[in-house]
PDB file of C-alpha atoms and ligand atoms in Angstrom:
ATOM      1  CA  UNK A 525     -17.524  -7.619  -4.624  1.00 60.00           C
ATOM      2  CA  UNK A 526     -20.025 -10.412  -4.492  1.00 60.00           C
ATOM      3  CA  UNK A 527     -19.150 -12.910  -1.756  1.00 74.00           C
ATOM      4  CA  UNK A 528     -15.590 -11.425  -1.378  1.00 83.00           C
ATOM      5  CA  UNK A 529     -14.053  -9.513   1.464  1.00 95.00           C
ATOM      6  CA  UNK A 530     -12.089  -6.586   0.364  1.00 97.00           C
ATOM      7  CA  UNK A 531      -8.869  -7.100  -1.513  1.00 98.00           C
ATOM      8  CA  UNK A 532      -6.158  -4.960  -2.327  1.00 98.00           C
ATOM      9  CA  UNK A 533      -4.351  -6.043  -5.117  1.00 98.00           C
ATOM     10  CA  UNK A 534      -0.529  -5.319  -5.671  1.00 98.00           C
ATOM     11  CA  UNK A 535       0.614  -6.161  -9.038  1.00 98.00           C
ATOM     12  CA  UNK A 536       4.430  -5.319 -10.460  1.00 98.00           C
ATOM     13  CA  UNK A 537       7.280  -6.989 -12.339  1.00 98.00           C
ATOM     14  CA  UNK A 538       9.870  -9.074 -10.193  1.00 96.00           C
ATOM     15  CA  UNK A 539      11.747  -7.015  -7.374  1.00 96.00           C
ATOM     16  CA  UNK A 540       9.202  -4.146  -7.790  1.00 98.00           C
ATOM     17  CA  UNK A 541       8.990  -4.149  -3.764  1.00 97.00           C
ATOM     18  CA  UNK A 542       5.973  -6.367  -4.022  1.00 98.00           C
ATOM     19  CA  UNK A 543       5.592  -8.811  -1.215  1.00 97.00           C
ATOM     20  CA  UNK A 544       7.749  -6.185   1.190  1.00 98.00           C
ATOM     21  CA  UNK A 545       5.284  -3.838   0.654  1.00 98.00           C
ATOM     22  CA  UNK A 546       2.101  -6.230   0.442  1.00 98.00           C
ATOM     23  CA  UNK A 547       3.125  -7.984   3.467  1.00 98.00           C
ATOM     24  CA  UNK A 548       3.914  -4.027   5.574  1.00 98.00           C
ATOM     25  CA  UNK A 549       0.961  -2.924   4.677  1.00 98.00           C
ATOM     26  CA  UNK A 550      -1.233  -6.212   5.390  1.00 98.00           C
ATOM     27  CA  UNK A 551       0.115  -5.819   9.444  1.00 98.00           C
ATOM     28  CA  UNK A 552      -0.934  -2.201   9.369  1.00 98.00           C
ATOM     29  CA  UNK A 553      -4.750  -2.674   8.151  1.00 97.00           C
ATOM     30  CA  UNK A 554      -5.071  -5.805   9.877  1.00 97.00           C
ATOM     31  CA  UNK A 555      -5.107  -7.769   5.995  1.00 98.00           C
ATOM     32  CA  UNK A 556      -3.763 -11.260   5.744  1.00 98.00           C
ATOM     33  CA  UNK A 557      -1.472 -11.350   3.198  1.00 98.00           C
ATOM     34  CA  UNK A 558      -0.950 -13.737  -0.381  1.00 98.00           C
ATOM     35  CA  UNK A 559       2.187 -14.220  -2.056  1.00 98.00           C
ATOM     36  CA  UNK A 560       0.854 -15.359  -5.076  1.00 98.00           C
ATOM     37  CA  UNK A 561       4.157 -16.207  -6.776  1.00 98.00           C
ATOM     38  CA  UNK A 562       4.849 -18.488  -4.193  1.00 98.00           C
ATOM     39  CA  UNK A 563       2.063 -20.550  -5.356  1.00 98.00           C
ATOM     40  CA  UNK A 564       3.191 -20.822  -8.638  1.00 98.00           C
ATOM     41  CA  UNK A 565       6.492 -21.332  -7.074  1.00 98.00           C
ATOM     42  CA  UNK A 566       5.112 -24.046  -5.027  1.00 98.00           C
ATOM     43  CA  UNK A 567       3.862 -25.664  -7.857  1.00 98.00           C
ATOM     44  CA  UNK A 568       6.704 -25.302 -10.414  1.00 98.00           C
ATOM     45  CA  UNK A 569       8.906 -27.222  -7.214  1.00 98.00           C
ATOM     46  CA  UNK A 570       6.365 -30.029  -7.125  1.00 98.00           C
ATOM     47  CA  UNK A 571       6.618 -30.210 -10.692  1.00 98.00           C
ATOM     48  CA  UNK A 572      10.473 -30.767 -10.919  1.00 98.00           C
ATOM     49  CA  UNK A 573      10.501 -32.696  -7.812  1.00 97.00           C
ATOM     50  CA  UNK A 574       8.491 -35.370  -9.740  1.00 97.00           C
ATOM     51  CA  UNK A 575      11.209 -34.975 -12.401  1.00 98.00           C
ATOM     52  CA  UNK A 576       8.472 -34.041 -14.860  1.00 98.00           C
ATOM     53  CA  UNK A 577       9.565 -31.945 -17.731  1.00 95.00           C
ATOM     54  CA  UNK A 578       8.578 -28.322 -17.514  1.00 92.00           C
ATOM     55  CA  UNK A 579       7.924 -28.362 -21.736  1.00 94.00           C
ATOM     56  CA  UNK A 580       5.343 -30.911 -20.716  1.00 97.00           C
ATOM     57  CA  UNK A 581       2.297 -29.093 -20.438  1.00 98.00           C
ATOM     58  CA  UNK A 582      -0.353 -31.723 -20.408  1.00 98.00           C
ATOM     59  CA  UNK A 583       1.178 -34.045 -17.686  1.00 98.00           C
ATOM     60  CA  UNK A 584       2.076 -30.618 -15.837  1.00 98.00           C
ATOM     61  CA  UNK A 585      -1.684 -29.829 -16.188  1.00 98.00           C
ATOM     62  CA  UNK A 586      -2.573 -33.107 -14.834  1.00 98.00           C
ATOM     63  CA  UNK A 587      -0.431 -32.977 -12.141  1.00 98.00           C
ATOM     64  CA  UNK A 588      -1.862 -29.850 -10.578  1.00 98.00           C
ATOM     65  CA  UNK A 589      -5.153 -30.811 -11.489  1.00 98.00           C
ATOM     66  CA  UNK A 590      -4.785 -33.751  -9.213  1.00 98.00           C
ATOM     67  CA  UNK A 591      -2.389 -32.539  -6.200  1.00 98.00           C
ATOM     68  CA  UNK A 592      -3.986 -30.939  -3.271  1.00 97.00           C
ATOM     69  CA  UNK A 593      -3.118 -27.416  -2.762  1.00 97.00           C
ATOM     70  CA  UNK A 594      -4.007 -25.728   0.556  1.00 95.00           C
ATOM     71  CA  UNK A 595      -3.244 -22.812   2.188  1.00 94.00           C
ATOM     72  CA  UNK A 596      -2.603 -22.551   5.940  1.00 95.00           C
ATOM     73  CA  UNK A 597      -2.193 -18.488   7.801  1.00 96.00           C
ATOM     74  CA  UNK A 598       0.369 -18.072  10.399  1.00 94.00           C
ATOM     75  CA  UNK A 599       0.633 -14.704  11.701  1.00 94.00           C
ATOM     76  CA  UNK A 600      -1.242 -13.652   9.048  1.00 95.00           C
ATOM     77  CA  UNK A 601       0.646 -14.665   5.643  1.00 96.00           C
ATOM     78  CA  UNK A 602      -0.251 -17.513   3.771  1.00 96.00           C
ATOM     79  CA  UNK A 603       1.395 -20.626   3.753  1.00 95.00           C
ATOM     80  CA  UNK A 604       1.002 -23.217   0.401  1.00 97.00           C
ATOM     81  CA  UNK A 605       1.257 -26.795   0.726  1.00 98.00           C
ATOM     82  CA  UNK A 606       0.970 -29.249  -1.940  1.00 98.00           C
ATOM     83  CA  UNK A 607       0.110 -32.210  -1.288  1.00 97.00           C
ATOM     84  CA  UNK A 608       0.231 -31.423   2.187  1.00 95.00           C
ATOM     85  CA  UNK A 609       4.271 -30.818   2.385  1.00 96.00           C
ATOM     86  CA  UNK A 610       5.268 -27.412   2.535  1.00 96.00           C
ATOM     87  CA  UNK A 611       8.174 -26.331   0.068  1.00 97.00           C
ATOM     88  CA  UNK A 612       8.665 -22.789   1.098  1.00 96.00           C
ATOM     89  CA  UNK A 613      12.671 -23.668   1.958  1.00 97.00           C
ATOM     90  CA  UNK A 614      12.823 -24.665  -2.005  1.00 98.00           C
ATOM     91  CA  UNK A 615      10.416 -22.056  -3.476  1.00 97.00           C
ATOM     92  CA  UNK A 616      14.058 -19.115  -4.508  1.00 95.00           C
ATOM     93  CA  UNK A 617      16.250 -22.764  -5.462  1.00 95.00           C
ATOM     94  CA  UNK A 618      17.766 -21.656  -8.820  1.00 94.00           C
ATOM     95  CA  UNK A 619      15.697 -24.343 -10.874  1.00 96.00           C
ATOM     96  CA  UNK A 620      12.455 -22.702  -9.576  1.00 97.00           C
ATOM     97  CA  UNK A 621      13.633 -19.585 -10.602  1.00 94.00           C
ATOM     98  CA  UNK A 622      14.437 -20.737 -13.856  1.00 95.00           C
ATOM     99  CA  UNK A 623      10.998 -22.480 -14.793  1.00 97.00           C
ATOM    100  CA  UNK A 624       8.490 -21.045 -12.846  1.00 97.00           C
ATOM    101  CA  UNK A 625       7.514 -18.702 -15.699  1.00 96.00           C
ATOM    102  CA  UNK A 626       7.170 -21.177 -18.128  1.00 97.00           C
ATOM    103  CA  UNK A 627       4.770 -23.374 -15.626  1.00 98.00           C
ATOM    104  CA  UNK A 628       2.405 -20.558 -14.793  1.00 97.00           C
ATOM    105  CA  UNK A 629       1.621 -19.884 -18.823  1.00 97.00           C
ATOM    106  CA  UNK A 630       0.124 -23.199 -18.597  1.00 98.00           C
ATOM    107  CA  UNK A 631      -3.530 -22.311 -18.919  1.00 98.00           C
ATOM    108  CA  UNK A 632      -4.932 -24.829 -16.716  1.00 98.00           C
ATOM    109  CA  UNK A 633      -2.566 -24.018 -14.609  1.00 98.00           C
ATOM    110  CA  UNK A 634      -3.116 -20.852 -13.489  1.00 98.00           C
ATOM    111  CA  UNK A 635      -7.157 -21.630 -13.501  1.00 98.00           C
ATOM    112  CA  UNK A 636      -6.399 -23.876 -10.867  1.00 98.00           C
ATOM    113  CA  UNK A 637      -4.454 -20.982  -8.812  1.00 98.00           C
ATOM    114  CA  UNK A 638      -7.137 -18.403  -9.540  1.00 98.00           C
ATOM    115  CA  UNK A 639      -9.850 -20.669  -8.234  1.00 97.00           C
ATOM    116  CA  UNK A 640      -7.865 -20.758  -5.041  1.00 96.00           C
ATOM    117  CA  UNK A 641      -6.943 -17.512  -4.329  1.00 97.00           C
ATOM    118  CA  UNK A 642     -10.528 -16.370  -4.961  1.00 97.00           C
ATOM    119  CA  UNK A 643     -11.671 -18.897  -2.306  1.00 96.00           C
ATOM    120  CA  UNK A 644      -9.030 -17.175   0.034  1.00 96.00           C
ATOM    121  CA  UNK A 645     -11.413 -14.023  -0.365  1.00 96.00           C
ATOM    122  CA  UNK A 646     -14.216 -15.866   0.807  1.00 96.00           C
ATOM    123  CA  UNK A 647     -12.906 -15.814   4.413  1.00 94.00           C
ATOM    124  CA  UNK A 648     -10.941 -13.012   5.292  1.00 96.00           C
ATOM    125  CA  UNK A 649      -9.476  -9.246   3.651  1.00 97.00           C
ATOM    126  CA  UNK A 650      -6.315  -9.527   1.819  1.00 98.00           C
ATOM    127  CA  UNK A 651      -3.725  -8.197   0.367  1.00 98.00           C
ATOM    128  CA  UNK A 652      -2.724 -10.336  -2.472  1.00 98.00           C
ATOM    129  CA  UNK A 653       0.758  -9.377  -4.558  1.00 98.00           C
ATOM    130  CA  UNK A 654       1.472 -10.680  -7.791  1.00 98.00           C
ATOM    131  CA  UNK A 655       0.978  -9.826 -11.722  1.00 98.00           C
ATOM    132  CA  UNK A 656      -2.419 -10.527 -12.885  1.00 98.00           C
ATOM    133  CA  UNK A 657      -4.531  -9.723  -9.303  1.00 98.00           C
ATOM    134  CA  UNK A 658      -5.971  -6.348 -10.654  1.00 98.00           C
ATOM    135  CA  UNK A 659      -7.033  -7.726 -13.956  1.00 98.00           C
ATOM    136  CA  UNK A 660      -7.754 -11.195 -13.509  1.00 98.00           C
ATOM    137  CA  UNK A 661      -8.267 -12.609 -10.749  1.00 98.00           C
ATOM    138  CA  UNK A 662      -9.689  -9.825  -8.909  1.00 98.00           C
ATOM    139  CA  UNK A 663     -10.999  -7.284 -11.794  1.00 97.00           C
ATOM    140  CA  UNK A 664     -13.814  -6.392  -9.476  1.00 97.00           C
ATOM    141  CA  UNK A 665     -11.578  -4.765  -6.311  1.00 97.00           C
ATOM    142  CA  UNK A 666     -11.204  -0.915  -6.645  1.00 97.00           C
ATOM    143  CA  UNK A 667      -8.472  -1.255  -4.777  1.00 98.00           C
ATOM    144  CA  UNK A 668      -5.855  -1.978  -7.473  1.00 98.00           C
ATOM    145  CA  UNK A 669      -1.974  -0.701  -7.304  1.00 98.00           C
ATOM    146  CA  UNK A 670       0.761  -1.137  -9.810  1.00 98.00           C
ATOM    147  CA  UNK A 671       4.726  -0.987  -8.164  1.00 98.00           C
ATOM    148  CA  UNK A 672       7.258  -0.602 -10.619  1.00 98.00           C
ATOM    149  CA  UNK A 673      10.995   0.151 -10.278  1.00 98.00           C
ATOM    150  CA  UNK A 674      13.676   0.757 -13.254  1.00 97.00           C
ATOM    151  CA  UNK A 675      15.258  -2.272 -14.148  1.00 94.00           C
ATOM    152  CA  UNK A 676      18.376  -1.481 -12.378  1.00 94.00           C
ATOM    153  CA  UNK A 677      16.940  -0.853  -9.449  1.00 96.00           C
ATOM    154  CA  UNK A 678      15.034  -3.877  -9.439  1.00 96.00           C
ATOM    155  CA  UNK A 679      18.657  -5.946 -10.169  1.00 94.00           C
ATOM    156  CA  UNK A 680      20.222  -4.183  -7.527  1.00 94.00           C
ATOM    157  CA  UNK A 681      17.843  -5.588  -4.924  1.00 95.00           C
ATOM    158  CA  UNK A 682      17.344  -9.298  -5.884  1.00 93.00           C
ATOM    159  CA  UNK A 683      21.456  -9.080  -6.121  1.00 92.00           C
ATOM    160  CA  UNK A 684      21.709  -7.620  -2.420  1.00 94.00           C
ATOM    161  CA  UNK A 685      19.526 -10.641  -1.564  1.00 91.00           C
ATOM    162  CA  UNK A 686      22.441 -12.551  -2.800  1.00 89.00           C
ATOM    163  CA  UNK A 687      20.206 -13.765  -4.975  1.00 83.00           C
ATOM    164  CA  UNK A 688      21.298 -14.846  -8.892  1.00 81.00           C
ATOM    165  CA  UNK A 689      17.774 -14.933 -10.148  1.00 81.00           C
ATOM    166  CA  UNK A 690      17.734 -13.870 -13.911  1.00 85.00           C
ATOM    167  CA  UNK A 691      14.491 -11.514 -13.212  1.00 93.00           C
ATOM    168  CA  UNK A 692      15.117  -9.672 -17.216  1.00 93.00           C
ATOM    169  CA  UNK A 693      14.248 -13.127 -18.429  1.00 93.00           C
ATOM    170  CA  UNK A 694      11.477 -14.056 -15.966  1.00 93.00           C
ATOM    171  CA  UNK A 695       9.730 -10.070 -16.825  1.00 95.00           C
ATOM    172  CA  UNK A 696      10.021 -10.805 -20.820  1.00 96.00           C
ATOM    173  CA  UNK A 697       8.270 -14.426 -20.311  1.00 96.00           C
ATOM    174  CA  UNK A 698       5.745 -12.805 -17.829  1.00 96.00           C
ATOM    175  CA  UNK A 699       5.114  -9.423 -20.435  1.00 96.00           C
ATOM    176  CA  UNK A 700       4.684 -11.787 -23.045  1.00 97.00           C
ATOM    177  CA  UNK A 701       2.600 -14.950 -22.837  1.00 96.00           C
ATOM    178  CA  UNK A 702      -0.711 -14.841 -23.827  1.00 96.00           C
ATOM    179  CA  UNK A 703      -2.259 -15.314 -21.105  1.00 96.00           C
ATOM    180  CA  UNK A 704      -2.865 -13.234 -17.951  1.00 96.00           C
ATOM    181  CA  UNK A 705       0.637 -11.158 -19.236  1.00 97.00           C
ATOM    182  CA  UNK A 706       1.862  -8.680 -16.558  1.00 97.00           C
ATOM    183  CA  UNK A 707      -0.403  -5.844 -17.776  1.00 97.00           C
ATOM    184  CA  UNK A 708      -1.164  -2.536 -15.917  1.00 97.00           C
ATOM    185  CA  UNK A 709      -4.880  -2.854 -15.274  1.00 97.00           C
ATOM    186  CA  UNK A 710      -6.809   0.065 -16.397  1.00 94.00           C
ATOM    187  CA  UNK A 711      -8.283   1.151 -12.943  1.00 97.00           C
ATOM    188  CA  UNK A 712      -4.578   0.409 -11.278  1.00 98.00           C
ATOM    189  CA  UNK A 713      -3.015   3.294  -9.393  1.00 98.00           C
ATOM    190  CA  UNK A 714       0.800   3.153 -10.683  1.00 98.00           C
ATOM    191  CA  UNK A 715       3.490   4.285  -8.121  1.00 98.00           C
ATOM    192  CA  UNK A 716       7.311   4.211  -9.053  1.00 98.00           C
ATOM    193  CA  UNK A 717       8.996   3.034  -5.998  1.00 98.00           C
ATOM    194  CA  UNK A 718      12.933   2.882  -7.391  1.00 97.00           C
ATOM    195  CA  UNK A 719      13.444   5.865  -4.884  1.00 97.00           C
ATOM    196  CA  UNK A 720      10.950   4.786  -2.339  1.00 98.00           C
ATOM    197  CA  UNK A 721      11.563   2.653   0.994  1.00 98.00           C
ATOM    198  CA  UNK A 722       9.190   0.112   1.751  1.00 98.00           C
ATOM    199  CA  UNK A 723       7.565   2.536   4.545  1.00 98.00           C
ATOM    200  CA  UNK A 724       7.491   5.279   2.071  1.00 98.00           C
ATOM    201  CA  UNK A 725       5.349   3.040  -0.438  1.00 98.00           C
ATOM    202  CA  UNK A 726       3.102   1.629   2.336  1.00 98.00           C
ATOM    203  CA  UNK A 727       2.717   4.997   3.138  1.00 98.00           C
ATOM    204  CA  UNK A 728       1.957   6.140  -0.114  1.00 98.00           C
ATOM    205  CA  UNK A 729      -0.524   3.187  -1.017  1.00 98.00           C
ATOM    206  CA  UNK A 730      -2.025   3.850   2.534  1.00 98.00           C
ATOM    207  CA  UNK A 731      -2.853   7.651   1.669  1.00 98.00           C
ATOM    208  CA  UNK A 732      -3.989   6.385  -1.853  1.00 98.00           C
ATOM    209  CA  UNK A 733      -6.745   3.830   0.186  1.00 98.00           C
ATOM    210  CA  UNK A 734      -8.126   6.681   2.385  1.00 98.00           C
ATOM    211  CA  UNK A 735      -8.849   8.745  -0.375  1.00 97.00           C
ATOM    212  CA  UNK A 736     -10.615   6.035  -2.285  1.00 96.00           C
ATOM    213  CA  UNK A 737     -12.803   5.887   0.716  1.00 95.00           C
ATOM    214  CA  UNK A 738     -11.508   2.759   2.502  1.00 95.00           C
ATOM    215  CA  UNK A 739     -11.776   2.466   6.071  1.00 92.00           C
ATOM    216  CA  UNK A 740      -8.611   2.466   7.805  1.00 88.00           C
TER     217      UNK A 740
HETATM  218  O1  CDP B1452       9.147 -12.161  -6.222  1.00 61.03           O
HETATM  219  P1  CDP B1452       9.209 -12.062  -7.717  1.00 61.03           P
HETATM  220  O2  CDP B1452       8.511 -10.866  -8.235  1.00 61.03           O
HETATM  221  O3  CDP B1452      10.577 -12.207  -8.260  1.00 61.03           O
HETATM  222  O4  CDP B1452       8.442 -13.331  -8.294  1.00 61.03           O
HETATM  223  P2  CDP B1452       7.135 -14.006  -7.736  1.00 61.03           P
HETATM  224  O5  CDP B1452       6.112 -12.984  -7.400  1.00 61.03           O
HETATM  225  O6  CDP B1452       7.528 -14.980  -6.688  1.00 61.03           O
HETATM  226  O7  CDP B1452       6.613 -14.771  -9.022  1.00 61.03           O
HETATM  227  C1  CDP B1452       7.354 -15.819  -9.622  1.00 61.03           C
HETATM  228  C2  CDP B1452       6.781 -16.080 -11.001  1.00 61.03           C
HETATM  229  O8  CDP B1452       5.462 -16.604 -10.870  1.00 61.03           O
HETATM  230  C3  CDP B1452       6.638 -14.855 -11.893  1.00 61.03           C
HETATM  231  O9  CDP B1452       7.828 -14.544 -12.602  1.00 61.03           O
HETATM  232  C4  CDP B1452       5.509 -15.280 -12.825  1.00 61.03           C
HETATM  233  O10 CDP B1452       6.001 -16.094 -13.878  1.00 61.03           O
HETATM  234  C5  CDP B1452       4.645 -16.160 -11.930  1.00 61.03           C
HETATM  235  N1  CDP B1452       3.481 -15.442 -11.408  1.00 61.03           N
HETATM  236  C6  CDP B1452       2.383 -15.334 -12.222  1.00 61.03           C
HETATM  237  O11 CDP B1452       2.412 -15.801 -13.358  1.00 61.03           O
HETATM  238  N2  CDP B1452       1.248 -14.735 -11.766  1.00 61.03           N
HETATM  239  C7  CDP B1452       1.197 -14.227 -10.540  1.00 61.03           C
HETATM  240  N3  CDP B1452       0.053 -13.667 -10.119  1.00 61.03           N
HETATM  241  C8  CDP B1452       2.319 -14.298  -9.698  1.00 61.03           C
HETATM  242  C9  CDP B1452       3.465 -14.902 -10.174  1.00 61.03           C
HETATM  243  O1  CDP B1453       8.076  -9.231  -4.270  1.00 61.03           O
HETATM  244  P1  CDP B1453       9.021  -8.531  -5.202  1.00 61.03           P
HETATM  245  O2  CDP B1453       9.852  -9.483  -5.974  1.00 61.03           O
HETATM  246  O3  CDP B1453       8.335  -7.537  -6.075  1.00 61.03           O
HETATM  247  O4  CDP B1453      10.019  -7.644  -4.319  1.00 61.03           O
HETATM  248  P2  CDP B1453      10.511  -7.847  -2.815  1.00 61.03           P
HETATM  249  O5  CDP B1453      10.968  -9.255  -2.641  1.00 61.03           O
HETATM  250  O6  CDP B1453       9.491  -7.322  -1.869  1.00 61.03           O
HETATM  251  O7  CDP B1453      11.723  -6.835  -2.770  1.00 61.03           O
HETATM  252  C1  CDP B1453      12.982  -7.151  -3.342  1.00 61.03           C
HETATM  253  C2  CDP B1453      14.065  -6.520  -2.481  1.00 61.03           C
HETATM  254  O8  CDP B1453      14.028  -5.114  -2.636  1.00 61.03           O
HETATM  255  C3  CDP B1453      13.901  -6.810  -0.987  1.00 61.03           C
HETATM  256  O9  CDP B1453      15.169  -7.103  -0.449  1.00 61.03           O
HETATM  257  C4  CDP B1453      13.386  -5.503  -0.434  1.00 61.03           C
HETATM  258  O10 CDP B1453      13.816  -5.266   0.893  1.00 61.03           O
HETATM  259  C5  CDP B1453      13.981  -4.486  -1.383  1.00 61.03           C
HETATM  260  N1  CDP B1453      13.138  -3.261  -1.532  1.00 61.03           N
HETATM  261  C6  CDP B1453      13.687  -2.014  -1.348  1.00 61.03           C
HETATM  262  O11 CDP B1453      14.873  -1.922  -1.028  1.00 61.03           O
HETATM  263  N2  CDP B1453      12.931  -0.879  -1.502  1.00 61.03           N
HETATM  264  C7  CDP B1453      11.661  -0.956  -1.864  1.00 61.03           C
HETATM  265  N3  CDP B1453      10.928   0.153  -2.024  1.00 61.03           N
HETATM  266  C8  CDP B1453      11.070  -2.221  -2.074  1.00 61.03           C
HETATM  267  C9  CDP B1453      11.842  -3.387  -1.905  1.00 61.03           C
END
């Protein structure tokens, strides 16, 4: 890819194993690794936290237009701050949860989070997790993986986190809106993980890069 370091891109519906898996397999090639959900998550907080309404897509537009979102690496993983405060304690709250889809179908929105990420790719390899990386905002990567798990797998897992998220509702929004839907990119390699461990999909995906010719 043109002025890119590699990127593997990890794209699935929620509780699919994604940022386990992205962030396993980021340690063992040496990667850093991008939650990009927790950029949207970051946002959708900063939104609320400005008590502005998340029906209110121009002033939401504005509003991320006009914050500063940066990205910091520790041990590898990337941090988001907006507006230079770092929400990561508020980015699972239940409100974030709740409107988080409806914030990243804001066109504008998710231009401005593209444009970042692919300036992340400037500087360093990555593994970067989320649901339009393989067909939008790196198309170009060969390196393209789909994790999916059956639903009751998936609601098993965010409910041993202890976690109430309504993920059925967040998957319809995010199969659905117009733009960038969760989609399985043509080139991605699809790998079921609802009897997998996280090892055994790192594993898997790991195998999968070798043959594809990646150093590793
Ligand atoms: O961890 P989980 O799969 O539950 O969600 P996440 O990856 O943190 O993403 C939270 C929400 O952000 C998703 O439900 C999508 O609405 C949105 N998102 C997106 O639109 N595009 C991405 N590349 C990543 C997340
Ligand atoms: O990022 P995403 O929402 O796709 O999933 P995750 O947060 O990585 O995983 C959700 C939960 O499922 C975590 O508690 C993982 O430890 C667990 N998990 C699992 O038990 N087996 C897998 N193959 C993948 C994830």
């Amino acid at each position: 890819m043109a002025n890119f370091h590699r990127v593997v891109a990890i794209d699935g519906p929620a509780a699919s194993g994604k940022s386990s898996v992205a962030r396993l397999l980021a340690r063992r090639l040496g990667y850093s690794y991008v939650n990009s959900g927790a950029i949207y998550r970051a946002i959708t907080w900063h939104i609320l936290q400005r008590g502005i309404d998340a029906g209110d897509t121009e002033r939401i537009a504005q509003t991320v237009e006009a914050a500063r979102i940066s990205c910091r690496f520790r041990n590898s993983e990337s941090h988001i701050l907006v507006d230079d405060f770092d929400p990561v304690e508020h980015l699972r709250d239940d409100r974030v949860n709740e409107n988080v889809s409806r914030v990243s179908s804001i066109p504008r929105v998710r231009k401005t989070v593209v444009r970042e990420m692919r300036e992340y790719a400037r500087h360093r390899d990555l593994i970067v997790e989320g649901r339009d990386i393989g067909s939008v905002v790196f198309p170009e990567t060969p390196y393209k993986f789909y994790v999916d798990a059956s639903p009751e797998v998936r609601l098993r897992r965010r409910a041993a986190e202890g976690q109430r998220d309504k993920i059925a509702m967040r998957d319809r929004a995010d199969f659905l809106r117009p733009i960038s839907p969760l989609i399985i990119a043509k080139d991605a390699q699809v790998i079921d993980t609802s009897h997998l461990t996280i090892e055994g999909v790192v594993k898997e995906i790991i195998t999968r890069l070798k043959e594809m010719g990646l150093p590793i």
